Coordinates of C-alpha atoms and ligand atoms in Angstrom, one line a residue:
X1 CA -13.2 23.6 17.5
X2 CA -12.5 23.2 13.7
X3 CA -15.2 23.0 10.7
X4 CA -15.3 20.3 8.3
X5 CA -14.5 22.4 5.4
X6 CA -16.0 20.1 3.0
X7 CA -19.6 20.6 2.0
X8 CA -22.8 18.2 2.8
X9 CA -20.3 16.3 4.7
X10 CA -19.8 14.6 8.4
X11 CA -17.8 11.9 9.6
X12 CA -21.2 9.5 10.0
X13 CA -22.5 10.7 6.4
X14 CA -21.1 7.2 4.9
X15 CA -24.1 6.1 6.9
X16 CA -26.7 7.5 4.4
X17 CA -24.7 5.6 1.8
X18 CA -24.8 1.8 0.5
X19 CA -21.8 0.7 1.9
X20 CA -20.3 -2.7 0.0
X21 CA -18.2 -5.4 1.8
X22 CA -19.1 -4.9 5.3
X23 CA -19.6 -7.7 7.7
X24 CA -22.8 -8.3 9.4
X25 CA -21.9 -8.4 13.7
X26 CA -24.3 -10.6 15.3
X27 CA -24.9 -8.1 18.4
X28 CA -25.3 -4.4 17.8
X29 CA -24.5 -4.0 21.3
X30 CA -20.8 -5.6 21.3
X31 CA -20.3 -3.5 18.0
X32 CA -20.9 -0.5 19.9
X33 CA -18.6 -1.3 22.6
X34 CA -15.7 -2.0 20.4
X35 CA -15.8 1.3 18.4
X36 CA -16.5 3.3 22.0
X37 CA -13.1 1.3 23.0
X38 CA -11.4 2.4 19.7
X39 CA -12.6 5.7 19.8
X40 CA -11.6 6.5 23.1
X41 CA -7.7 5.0 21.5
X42 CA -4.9 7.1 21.1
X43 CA -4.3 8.2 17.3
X44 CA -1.8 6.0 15.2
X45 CA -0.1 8.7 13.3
X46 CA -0.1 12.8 13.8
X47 CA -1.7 15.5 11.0
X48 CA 1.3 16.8 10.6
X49 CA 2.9 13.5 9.3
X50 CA -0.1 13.5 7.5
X51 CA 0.3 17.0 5.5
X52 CA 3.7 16.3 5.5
X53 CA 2.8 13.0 3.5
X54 CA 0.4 14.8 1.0
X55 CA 3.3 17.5 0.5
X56 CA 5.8 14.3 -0.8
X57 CA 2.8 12.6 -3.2
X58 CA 2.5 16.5 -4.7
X59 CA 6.1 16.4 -5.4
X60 CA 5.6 12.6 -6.9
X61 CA 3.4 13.6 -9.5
X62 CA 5.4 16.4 -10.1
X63 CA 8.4 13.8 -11.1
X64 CA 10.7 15.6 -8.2
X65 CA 9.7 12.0 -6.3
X66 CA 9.6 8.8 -6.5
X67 CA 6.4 6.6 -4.6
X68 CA 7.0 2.8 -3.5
X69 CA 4.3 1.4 -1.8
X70 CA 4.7 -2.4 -1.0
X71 CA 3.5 -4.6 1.3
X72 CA 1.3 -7.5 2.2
X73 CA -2.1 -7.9 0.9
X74 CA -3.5 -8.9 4.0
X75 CA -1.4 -8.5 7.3
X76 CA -2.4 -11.0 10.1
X77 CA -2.4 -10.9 14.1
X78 CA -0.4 -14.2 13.9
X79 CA 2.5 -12.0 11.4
X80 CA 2.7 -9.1 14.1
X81 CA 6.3 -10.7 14.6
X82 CA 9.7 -8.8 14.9
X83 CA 10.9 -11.3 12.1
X84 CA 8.2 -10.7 9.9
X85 CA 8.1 -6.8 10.3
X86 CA 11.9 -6.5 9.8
X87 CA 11.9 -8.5 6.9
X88 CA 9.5 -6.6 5.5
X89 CA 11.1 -3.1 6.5
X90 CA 14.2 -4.5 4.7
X91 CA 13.1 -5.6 1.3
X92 CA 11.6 -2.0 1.0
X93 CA 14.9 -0.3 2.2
X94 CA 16.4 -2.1 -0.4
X95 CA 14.1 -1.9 -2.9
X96 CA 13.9 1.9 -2.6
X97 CA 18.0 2.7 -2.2
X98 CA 18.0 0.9 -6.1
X99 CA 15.5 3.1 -6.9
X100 CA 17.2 6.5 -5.3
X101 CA 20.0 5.6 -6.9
X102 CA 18.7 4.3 -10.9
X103 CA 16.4 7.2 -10.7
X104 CA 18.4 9.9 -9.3
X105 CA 15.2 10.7 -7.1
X106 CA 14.4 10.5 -3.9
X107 CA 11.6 7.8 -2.6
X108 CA 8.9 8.1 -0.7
X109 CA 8.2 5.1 1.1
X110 CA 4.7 4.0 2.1
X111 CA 4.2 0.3 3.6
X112 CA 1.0 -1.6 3.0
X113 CA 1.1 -2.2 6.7
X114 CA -0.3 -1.2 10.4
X115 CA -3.8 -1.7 9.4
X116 CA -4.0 -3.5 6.5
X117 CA -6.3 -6.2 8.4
X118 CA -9.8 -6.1 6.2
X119 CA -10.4 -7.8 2.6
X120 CA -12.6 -7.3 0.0
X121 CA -14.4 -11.0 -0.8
X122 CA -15.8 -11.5 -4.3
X123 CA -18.2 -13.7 -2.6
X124 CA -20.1 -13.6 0.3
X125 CA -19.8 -17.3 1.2
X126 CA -17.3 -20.2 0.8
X127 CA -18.3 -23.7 -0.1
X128 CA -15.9 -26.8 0.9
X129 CA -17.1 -30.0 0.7
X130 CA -20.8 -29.6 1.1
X131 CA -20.3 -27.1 4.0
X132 CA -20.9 -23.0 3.3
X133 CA -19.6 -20.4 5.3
X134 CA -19.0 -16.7 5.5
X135 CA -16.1 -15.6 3.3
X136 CA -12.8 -14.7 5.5
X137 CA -12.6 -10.8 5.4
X138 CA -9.4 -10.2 7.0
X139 CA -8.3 -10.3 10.9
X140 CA -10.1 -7.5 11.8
X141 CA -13.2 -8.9 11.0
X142 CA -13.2 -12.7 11.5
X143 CA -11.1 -15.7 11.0
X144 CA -9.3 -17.4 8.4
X145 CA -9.9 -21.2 9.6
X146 CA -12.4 -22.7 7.7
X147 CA -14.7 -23.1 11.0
X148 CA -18.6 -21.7 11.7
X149 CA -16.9 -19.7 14.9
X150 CA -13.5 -18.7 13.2
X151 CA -15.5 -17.5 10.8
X152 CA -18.3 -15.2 12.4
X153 CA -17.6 -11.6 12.7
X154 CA -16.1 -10.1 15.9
X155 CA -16.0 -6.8 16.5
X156 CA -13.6 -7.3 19.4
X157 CA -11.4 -8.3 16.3
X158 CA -11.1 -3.9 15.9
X159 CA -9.7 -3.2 19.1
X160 CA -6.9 -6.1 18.3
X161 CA -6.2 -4.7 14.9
X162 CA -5.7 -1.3 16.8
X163 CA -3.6 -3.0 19.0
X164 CA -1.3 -5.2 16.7
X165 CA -1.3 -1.4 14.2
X166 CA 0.2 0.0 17.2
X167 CA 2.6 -2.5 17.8
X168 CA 4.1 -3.0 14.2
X169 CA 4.6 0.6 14.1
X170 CA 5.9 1.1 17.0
X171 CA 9.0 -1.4 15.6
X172 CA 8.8 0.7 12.4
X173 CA 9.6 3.8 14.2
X174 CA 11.8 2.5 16.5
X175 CA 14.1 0.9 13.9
X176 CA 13.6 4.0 11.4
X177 CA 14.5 6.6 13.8
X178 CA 17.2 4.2 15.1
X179 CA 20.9 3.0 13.7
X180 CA 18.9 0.2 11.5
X181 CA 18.1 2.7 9.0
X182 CA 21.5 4.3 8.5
X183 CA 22.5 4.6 5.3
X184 CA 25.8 3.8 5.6
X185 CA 25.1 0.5 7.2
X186 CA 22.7 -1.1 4.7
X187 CA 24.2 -4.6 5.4
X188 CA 21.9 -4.1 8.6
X189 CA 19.1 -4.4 5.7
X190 CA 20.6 -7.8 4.6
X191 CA 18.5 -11.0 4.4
X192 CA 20.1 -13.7 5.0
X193 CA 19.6 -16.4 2.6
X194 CA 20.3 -14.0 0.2
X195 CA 23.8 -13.2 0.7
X196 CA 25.2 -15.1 -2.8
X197 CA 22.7 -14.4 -5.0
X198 CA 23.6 -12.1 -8.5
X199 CA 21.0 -9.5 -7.2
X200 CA 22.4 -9.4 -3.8
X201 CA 26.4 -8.7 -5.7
X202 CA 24.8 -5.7 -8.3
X203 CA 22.4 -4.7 -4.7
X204 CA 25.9 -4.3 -2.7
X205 CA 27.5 -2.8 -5.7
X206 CA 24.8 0.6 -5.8
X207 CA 25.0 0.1 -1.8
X208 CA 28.9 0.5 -1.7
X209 CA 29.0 3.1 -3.9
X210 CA 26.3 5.3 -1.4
X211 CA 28.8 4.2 1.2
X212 CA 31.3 5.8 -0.6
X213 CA 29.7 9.3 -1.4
X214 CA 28.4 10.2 2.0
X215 CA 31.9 9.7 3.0
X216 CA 33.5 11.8 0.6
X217 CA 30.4 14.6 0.7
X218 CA 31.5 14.3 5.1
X219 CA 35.0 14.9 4.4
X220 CA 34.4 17.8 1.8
X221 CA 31.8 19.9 3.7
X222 CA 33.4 18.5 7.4
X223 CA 29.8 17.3 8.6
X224 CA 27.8 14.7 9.4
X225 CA 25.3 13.8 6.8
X226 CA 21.6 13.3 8.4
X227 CA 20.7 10.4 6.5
X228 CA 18.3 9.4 8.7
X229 CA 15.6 11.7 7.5
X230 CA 15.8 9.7 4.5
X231 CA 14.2 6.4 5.2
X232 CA 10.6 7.7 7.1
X233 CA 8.0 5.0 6.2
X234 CA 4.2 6.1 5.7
X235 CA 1.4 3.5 6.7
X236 CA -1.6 2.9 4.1
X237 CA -4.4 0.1 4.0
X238 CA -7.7 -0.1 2.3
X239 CA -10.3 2.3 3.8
X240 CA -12.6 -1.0 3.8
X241 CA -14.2 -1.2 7.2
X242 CA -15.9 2.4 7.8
X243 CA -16.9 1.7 11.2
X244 CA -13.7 1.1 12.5
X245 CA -12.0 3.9 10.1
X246 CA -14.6 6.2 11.7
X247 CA -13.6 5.1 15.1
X248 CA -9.8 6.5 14.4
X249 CA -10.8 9.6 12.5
X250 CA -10.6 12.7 14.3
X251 CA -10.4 16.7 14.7
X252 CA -6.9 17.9 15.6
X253 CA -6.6 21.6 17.9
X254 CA -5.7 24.4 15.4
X255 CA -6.1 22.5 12.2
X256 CA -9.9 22.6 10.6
X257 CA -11.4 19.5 9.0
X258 CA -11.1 15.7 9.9
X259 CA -8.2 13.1 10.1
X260 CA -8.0 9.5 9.8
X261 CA -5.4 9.0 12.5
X262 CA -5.0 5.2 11.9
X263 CA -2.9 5.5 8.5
X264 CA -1.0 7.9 6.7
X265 CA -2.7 6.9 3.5
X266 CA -5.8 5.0 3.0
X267 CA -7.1 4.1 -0.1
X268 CA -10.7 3.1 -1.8
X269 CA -10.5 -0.5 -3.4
X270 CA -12.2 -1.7 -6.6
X271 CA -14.7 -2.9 -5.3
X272 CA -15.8 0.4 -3.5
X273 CA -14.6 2.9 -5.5
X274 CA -18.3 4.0 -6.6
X275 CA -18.8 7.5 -6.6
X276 CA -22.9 7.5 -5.1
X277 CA -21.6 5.0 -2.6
X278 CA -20.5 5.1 1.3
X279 CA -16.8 4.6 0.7
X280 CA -16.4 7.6 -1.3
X281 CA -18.6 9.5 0.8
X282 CA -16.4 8.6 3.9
X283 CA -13.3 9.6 1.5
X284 CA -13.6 12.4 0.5
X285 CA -14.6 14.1 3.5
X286 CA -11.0 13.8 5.3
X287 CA -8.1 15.8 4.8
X288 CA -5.4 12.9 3.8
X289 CA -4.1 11.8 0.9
X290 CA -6.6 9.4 -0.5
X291 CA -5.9 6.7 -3.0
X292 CA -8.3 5.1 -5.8
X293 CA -7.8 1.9 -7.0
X294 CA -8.7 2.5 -11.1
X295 CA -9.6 -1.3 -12.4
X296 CA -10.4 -2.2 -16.5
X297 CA -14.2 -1.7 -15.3
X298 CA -13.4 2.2 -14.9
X299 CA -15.0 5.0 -17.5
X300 CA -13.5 8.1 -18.3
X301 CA -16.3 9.6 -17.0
X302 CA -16.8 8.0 -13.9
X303 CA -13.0 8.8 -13.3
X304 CA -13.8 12.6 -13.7
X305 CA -16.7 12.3 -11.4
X306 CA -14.6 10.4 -8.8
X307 CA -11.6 13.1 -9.1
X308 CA -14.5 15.7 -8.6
X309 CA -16.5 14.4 -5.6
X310 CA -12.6 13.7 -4.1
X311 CA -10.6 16.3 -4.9
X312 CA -13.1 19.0 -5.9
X313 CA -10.2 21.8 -4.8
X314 CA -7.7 20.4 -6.9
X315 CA -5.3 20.2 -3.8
X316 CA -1.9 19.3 -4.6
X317 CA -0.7 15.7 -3.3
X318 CA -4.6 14.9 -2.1
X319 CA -5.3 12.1 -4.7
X320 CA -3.4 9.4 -5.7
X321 CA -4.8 7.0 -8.7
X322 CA -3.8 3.6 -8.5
X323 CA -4.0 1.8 -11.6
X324 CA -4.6 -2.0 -11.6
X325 CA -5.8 -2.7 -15.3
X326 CA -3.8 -6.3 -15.9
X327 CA -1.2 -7.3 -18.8
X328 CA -3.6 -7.7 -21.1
X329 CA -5.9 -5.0 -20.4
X330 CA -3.8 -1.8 -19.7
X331 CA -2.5 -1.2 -23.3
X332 CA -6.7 0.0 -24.4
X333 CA -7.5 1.7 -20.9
X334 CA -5.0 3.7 -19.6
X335 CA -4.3 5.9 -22.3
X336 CA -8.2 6.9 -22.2
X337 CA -8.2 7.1 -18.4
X338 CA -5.2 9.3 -18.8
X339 CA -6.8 11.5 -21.1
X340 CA -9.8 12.1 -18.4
X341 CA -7.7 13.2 -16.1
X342 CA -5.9 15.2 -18.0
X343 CA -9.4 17.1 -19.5
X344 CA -10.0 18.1 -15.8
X345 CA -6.9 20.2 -15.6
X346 CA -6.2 18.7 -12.0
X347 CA -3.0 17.6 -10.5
X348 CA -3.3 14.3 -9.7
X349 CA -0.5 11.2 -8.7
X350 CA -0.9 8.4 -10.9
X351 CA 1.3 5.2 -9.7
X352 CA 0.6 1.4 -10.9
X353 CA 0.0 -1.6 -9.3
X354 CA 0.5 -4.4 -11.5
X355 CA -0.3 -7.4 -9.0
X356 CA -4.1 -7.3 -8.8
X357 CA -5.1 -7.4 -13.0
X358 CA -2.4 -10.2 -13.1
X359 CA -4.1 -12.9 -10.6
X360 CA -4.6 -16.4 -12.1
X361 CA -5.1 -20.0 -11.0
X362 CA -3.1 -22.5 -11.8
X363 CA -4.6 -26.0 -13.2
X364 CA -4.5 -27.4 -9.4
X365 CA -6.7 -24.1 -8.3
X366 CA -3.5 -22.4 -6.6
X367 CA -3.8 -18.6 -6.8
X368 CA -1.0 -17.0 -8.8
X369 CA 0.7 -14.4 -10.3
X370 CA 3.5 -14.3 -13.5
X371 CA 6.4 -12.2 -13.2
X372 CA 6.1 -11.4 -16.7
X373 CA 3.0 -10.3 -16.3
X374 CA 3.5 -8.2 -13.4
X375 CA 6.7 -6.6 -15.5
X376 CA 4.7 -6.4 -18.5
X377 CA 1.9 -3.9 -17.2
X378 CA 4.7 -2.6 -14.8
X379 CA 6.1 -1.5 -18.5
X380 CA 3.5 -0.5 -20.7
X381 CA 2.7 1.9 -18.1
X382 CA 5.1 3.7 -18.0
X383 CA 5.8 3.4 -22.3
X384 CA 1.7 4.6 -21.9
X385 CA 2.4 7.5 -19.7
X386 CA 5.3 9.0 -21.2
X387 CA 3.3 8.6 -24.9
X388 CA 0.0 10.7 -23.5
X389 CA 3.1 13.2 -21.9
X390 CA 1.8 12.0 -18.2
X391 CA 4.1 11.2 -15.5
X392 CA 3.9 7.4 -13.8
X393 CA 4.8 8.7 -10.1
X394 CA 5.3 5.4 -8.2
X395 CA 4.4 1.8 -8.1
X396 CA 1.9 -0.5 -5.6
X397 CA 3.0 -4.0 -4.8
X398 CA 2.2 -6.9 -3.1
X399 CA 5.6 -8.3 -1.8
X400 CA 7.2 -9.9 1.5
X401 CA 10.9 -10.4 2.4
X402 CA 10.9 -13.9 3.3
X403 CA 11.7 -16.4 0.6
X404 CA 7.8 -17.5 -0.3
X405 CA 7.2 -19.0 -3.6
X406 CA 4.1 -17.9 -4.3
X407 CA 4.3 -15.9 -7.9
X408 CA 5.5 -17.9 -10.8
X409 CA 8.9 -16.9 -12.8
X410 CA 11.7 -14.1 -12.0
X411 CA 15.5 -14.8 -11.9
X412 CA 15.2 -18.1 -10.8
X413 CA 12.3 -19.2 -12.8
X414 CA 9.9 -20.3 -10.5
X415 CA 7.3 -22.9 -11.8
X416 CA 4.5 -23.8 -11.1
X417 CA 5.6 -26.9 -9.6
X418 CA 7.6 -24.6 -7.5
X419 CA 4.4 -22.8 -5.5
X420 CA 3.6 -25.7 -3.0
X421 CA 7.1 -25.4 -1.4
X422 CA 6.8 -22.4 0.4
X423 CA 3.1 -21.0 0.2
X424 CA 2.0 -19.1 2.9
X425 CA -0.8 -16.3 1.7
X426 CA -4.2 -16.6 3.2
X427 CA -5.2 -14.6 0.2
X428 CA -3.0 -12.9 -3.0
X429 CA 0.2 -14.2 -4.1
X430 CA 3.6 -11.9 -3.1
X431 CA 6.5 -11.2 -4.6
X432 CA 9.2 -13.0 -2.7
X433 CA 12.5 -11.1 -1.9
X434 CA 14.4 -12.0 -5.3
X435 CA 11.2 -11.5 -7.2
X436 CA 10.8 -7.8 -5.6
X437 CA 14.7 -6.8 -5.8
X438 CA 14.6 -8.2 -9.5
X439 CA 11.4 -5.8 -10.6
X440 CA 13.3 -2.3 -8.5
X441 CA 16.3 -2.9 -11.1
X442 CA 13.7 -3.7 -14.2
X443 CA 12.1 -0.5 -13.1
X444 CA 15.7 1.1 -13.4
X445 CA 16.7 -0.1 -16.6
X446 CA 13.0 0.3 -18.2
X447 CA 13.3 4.2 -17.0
X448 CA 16.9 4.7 -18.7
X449 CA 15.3 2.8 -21.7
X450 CA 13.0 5.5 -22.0
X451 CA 14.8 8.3 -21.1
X452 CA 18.4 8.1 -22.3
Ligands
PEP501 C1 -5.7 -5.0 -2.7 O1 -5.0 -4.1 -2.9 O2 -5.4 -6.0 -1.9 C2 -7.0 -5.2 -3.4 C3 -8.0 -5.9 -3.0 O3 -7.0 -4.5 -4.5 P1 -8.1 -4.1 -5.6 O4 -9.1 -3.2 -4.8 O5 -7.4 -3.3 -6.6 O6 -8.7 -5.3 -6.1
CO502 CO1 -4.3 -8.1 -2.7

């Protein structure tokens, strides 16, 4: 039996803590039943693809890798589709071959996916019309129809996130492992209402020309190029419900400590992120990779507390800083933020995620994002890294692959008389598949910009 080798800790020592954002059940009873049930569950994903995982974010901040983690903000029961998963698989496949091949490194890809069920709520409530009601936080926790039993906490909501998890990636693996993700068949990846647009020609272009050298590298060397190996997908979501993320961490035979067995990656939010506080606390007790979201409300010396309490080894690939600042924002606190981390000495992964400082409403109240925004911290981050000598390791998006019209601008200049036409988020606006191909090639040409 293995020892948690971290000190003062256990997997139920959250429960000391304050712990934000969690639901209230109405039956302590049925509560305990669902987390037996999920307890009692198979594990999602092995520690080894784990370690292997924190072994590909220490090469990332080293610069020997690239990180692209995308996805939806919120997944949903109803969206545990083959269409919808595929479409999503693709956009990334894309998305990361242009950024193999602009970058000249290879891509680790992690998908905001198989678990990604429970939201943060700035509010606890929702008003309409007269009527108040607890916020929606996410299919794992209740309801998104605006409706007094939609809306009440169901813990039997766990065991169907497990569920729909396991489903989505078992398509993931199955298509990953499979011919799908051959990279000499990348018109498998094709979307269809996207075969005639500009991107799609320069996408097929780069695609060709990969085409083109695994056939000439075959007929030099006389073999068969495994180029399956290079399209794993990791899972991440927000560590958000601790009940249910203690439900699916475990102790593995002949490895010491615990593992959260639901995802690859979780991550702390910004809304969580406090160092005294039960989300930490559950954090940085296990032994994966662990993400922070960094928001403009982030000291310098709360970030060196944070990188203490959750990396106090200085492990490489263990923690990965996500940095969520906003356009307007990110040009007087990163370079400070930087700084902290470098004053530690520690090894740490920064990547960006310019969606969640760029969220706006329009005039009519319709929650959206501006490409130009999104580009524009996308940019200064990595102009800000390279200026404090710091390495931007990867980038954090909320994207989909259908054609949504949900963020305004991009190639074809959304508007924002554009968003009601095809507006399906039950919470942040995506990038649609133009709008996400469009900022993989801005990220190539802004990385030559600097490095030429
Ligand atoms: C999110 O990633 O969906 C999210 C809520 O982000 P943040 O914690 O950065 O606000
Ligand atoms: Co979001």
């Amino acid at each position: 039996m293995s020892v948690p080798a971290v000190q003062d800790w256990s997997l139920r020592s959250w429960r000391e803590k304050e712990a934000l954002q969690q639901p209230t059940y109405p039956n302590d009873a049925s509560l305990q039943e669902a987390l037996d049930h999920v307890s009692a569950l198979p594990p999602l994903v092995t520690s080894w693809e784990v370690e292997h995982l924190k072994t590909e974010l220490a090469r990332a901040a080293n610069g020997e890798r690239f990180l692209l983690q995308g996805g939806e903000c919120a997944e949903s029961f109803g969206d545990c589709r083959a269409d919808a998963i595929t479409s999503r698989l693709k956009i990334l496949m894309q998305m990361s071959l242009v950024l193999t091949y602009g970058l000249n490194t290879r891509v680790v890809r992690v998908g905001r996916f198989a678990g990604q069920y429970a939201k943060p709520r700035s509010s606890d409530t929702e008003t309409r019309d007269g009527t108040t009601l607890p916020s929606y936080r996410g299919d794992i926790i209740n309801g998104a129809a605006f409706a007094p039993e939609a809306r009440r906490p169901d813990p039997q909501r766990m065991v169907e996130a497990y569920a729909s998890s396991s489903l989505t990636l078992n398509l993931v693996r199955a298509l990953t492992e499979g011919g799908f993700a051959d990279l000499r068949h990348p018109e498998y990846w094709d979307l269809d209402f996207v075969q005639h647009s500009p991107l799609a020609d320069e996408y097929h272009a780069i695609a060709d020309a990969i085409g083109d050298t695994i056939d000439f590298l075959e007929t030099v060397t006389d073999e068969e190029i495994d180029s399956v190996e290079g399209v794993t997908f990791y899972t991440s979501h927000e560590a958000l419900l601790l009940p249910y993320e203690e439900a699916l961490s475990r102790t593995v035979p002949h490895k010491a400590g615990v593992y959260n067995l639901g995802t690859h990656l979780p991550w702390v939010g910004k809304r969580t992120n406090q160092p005294e506080k039960a989300h930490v606390e559950y954090a940085r007790g296990i032994e994966n990779p662990v993400g922070l979201k960094v928001g403009p409300a982030m000291t310098p010396s709360r970030l060196k507390t944070l990188i203490r309490t959750l990396d106090p080894e200085d492990e490489p690939g263990k923690l990965m800083l996500i940095s969520r600042l906003g356009a307007d924002a990110i040009g007087d606190k990163l370079a400070p933020l930087i700084q902290a981390v470098q004053a530690t000495g520690q090894s740490v992964l920064w990547i960006a995620d310019p969606m969640h400082g760029n969220t706006e409403k329009t005039d009519a109240g319709i929650k959206t994002r501006r490409f130009d925004n999104v580009l524009g911290e996308l940019e200064q981050a990595m102009d800000i890294h390279a200026a404090e000598g710091s390495h931007l390791g990867g980038v954090h998006f909320e994207l989909t692959g259908e054609d949504v019209t949900e963020c305004i601008g991009g190639a074809r200049g959304l508007s924002e008389a554009d968003l009601g036409r095809a507006y399906e988020s039950h919470v942040d606006p995506r990038l649609n598949y133009e709008q996400s191909m469009e900022m993989a090639f801005s990220i190539v040409r802004k990385h030559r910009r600097l490095h030429d």
